[in-house]
Every structure is written in C-alpha cells, then in structure tokens.
Amino acid sequence: EDKVVQSPLSLVVHEGDTVTLNCSYEVTNFRSLLWYKQEKKAPTFLFMLTSSGIEKKSGRLSSILDKKELFSILNITATQTGDSAVYLCAVEATPGSARQLTFGSGTQLTVLP
Amino acid sequence: KAGVTQTPRYLIKTRGQQVTLSCSPISGHRSVSWYQQTPGQGLQFLFEYFSETQRNKGNFPGRFSGRQFSNSRSEMNVSTLELGDSALYLCASSLAQPSSYEQYFGPGTRLTVT
C-alpha cells in the first residue's frame, strides 16, 4: 500500500524564522511528488517535483526531491504570518494509465508575529 | 482563466439519503479527480475520470460513484448516506499531459450527514 509520511505534524515559529518540512514516501510506480498549501479551503498547488536534486523555488519557498532516499523537503525562509497553513505533501503514482495522488497527513505550520 | 468550481458548497442530508455533487474543471482540463477530506483520515483519493472514463478508483465502497460528461464536467454520487460520510469533498482537475500533471483543487463541497 502506498504511504506518505510528513513530519513534523505541527510547528510553531516566529516571523522571520526558517522552517523545513519533511515528506517521506513509499509508493510503487512513482511519477511525481507535489506540495500543496491548505488554509481554510481547498489546497493550492505549490510545487511538482519529478527529478532528484533539482531545487524548485518560488519566492521564499523552495523544495527538493531525493528519489534514492525517497523523501522531499519544503523550505520556507523569512516566514510571515501569512505562511500559517497546513502543508500537504502528495505522491503521484500511475498504476497503468491512471493517476492517483496519495496524501500525507500534513504539517500544521503556525507563524507567530 | 476561471478555476475549478464545485456545487453546492454546503449540503446537509440525513442518513439513508443520496447526494450528487458537481465539479466543473478548469477550461481545457480533461482529468478530474475526487477526494474526501476528513479530520481523522486526511485527504483520500476517491476516483479519477479522463475523457468520460473512470481510470482509477480508491478504496471506497460501491455507494460512492461518479461520472464525467463530454465537456469534462464531473459528478459524484453517494447513495445510502452514513454519518461517516460527513466530509469535505474536493475535486481537482489537470491537463493530464506529461508536461503538466499538477492538479488544481476546487473549493470543495462540505457535506454534513445527520
């Protein structure tokens, strides 16, 4: 059974801190790993990673994938209160021609002023 | 470009009833996936449709079904509702092309079963 584990489950930091969120996975037919940010509503897409060692960056957020060790990290530098959210990691597997995302339980990030 | 839309946004039903939820994907997106999100289980995959065909199904009972129309709009149906079906139901669409597999989520339908 495909499995995605995120750590820590929750994190409380102060504005300006840097945080690293972890995601490890065990899936068959791996295609990609995705990061989402979920505030009060639906998850919003952050990154999709398919290749090891290539960092994806968007402003203060960056992410990298290690396909040998089966994990990814999401870094947020100079955190702001608006970064408070649940960060979800999902792994896409492709059984046959179909697509399926398996989500981790998320990391609840709280950024205090 | 308009995002993924879902209707209704909120729904209250009683046990034993059935419900139909609707999802309109982003224009041009041909793949629609459905997820159930609950506090205890997190986000769980229900099924994926592509070109009106169900390509994959998660581990849910047969009471959960869906379909996709020729314009890529999708519906999911839950029959004989149970209290445990109370959840946020999310649909996500994607281009489903090798260069662009990221999924974009709709706002969800919050279903409460009493």
mmCIF file of C-alpha atoms in Angstrom, chain A residues 11-91:
data_model
loop_
_atom_site.group_PDB
_atom_site.id
_atom_site.type_symbol
_atom_site.label_atom_id
_atom_site.label_comp_id
_atom_site.label_asym_id
_atom_site.label_seq_id
_atom_site.Cartn_x
_atom_site.Cartn_y
_atom_site.Cartn_z
ATOM 1 C CA LEU A 11 5.294 23.501 14.061
ATOM 2 C CA VAL A 12 5.110 26.888 15.755
ATOM 3 C CA VAL A 13 7.678 29.522 14.804
ATOM 4 C CA HIS A 14 8.085 33.279 14.908
ATOM 5 C CA GLU A 15 8.101 35.599 11.951
ATOM 6 C CA GLY A 16 11.484 35.659 10.269
ATOM 7 C CA ASP A 17 12.364 32.089 11.174
ATOM 8 C CA THR A 18 13.262 29.495 8.544
ATOM 9 C CA VAL A 19 11.410 26.194 8.565
ATOM 10 C CA THR A 20 11.975 22.835 6.912
ATOM 11 C CA LEU A 21 9.099 20.444 6.384
ATOM 12 C CA ASN A 22 9.725 16.796 5.599
ATOM 13 C CA CYS A 23 7.944 14.254 3.469
ATOM 14 C CA SER A 24 8.960 10.628 3.049
ATOM 15 C CA TYR A 25 7.169 8.134 0.850
ATOM 16 C CA GLU A 26 6.840 4.526 -0.191
ATOM 17 C CA VAL A 27 4.928 4.088 -3.434
ATOM 18 C CA THR A 28 5.099 1.863 -6.447
ATOM 19 C CA ASN A 29 5.072 3.389 -9.929
ATOM 20 C CA PHE A 30 6.248 6.782 -8.642
ATOM 21 C CA ARG A 31 5.680 9.631 -11.067
ATOM 22 C CA SER A 32 5.958 12.864 -9.072
ATOM 23 C CA LEU A 33 5.766 14.488 -5.664
ATOM 24 C CA LEU A 34 3.637 17.542 -5.096
ATOM 25 C CA TRP A 35 3.410 20.116 -2.343
ATOM 26 C CA TYR A 36 0.211 21.985 -1.523
ATOM 27 C CA LYS A 37 -0.681 24.718 0.927
ATOM 28 C CA GLN A 38 -4.082 24.487 2.561
ATOM 29 C CA GLU A 39 -5.518 27.350 4.533
ATOM 30 C CA LYS A 40 -9.189 27.294 5.334
ATOM 31 C CA LYS A 41 -10.332 25.984 1.996
ATOM 32 C CA ALA A 42 -9.006 23.850 -0.824
ATOM 33 C CA PRO A 43 -5.303 23.047 -1.223
ATOM 34 C CA THR A 44 -3.400 25.367 -3.508
ATOM 35 C CA PHE A 45 -0.608 23.985 -5.638
ATOM 36 C CA LEU A 46 2.974 24.928 -4.730
ATOM 37 C CA PHE A 47 5.426 22.608 -6.470
ATOM 38 C CA MET A 48 5.672 19.460 -8.516
ATOM 39 C CA LEU A 49 8.936 17.529 -8.359
ATOM 40 C CA THR A 50 9.885 14.703 -10.643
ATOM 41 C CA SER A 51 13.687 14.660 -10.706
ATOM 42 C CA SER A 52 16.147 14.192 -7.873
ATOM 43 C CA GLY A 53 18.407 17.007 -6.807
ATOM 44 C CA ILE A 54 16.761 19.805 -8.777
ATOM 45 C CA GLU A 55 15.550 22.554 -6.488
ATOM 46 C CA LYS A 56 12.307 24.276 -7.314
ATOM 47 C CA LYS A 57 11.953 27.786 -5.996
ATOM 48 C CA SER A 58 9.142 30.271 -5.702
ATOM 49 C CA GLY A 59 9.899 33.371 -3.689
ATOM 50 C CA ARG A 60 10.705 32.351 -0.130
ATOM 51 C CA LEU A 61 9.648 28.746 -0.732
ATOM 52 C CA SER A 62 11.839 26.043 -2.171
ATOM 53 C CA SER A 63 11.677 22.291 -2.427
ATOM 54 C CA ILE A 64 13.884 19.410 -3.437
ATOM 55 C CA LEU A 65 13.368 15.709 -4.041
ATOM 56 C CA ASP A 66 15.650 12.757 -3.289
ATOM 57 C CA LYS A 67 14.374 9.731 -5.209
ATOM 58 C CA LYS A 68 17.087 7.469 -3.856
ATOM 59 C CA GLU A 69 16.233 8.121 -0.219
ATOM 60 C CA LEU A 70 12.517 8.615 -1.016
ATOM 61 C CA PHE A 71 11.948 11.990 0.585
ATOM 62 C CA SER A 72 11.405 15.625 -0.118
ATOM 63 C CA ILE A 73 11.773 18.805 1.902
ATOM 64 C CA LEU A 74 9.966 22.090 1.698
ATOM 65 C CA ASN A 75 11.856 25.122 2.972
ATOM 66 C CA ILE A 76 10.296 28.435 3.861
ATOM 67 C CA THR A 77 12.675 31.280 4.674
ATOM 68 C CA ALA A 78 11.850 34.543 6.453
ATOM 69 C CA THR A 79 8.441 33.177 7.466
ATOM 70 C CA GLN A 80 5.450 35.505 7.671
ATOM 71 C CA THR A 81 2.128 35.129 9.481
ATOM 72 C CA GLY A 82 0.516 34.548 6.078
ATOM 73 C CA ASP A 83 2.509 31.339 5.766
ATOM 74 C CA SER A 84 0.405 29.807 8.542
ATOM 75 C CA ALA A 85 -1.378 26.858 6.957
ATOM 76 C CA VAL A 86 -1.345 23.110 6.604
ATOM 77 C CA TYR A 87 1.294 21.994 4.130
ATOM 78 C CA LEU A 88 0.416 18.814 2.322
ATOM 79 C CA CYS A 89 2.735 16.501 0.505
ATOM 80 C CA ALA A 90 1.291 14.141 -2.100
ATOM 81 C CA VAL A 91 2.878 11.489 -4.225
#
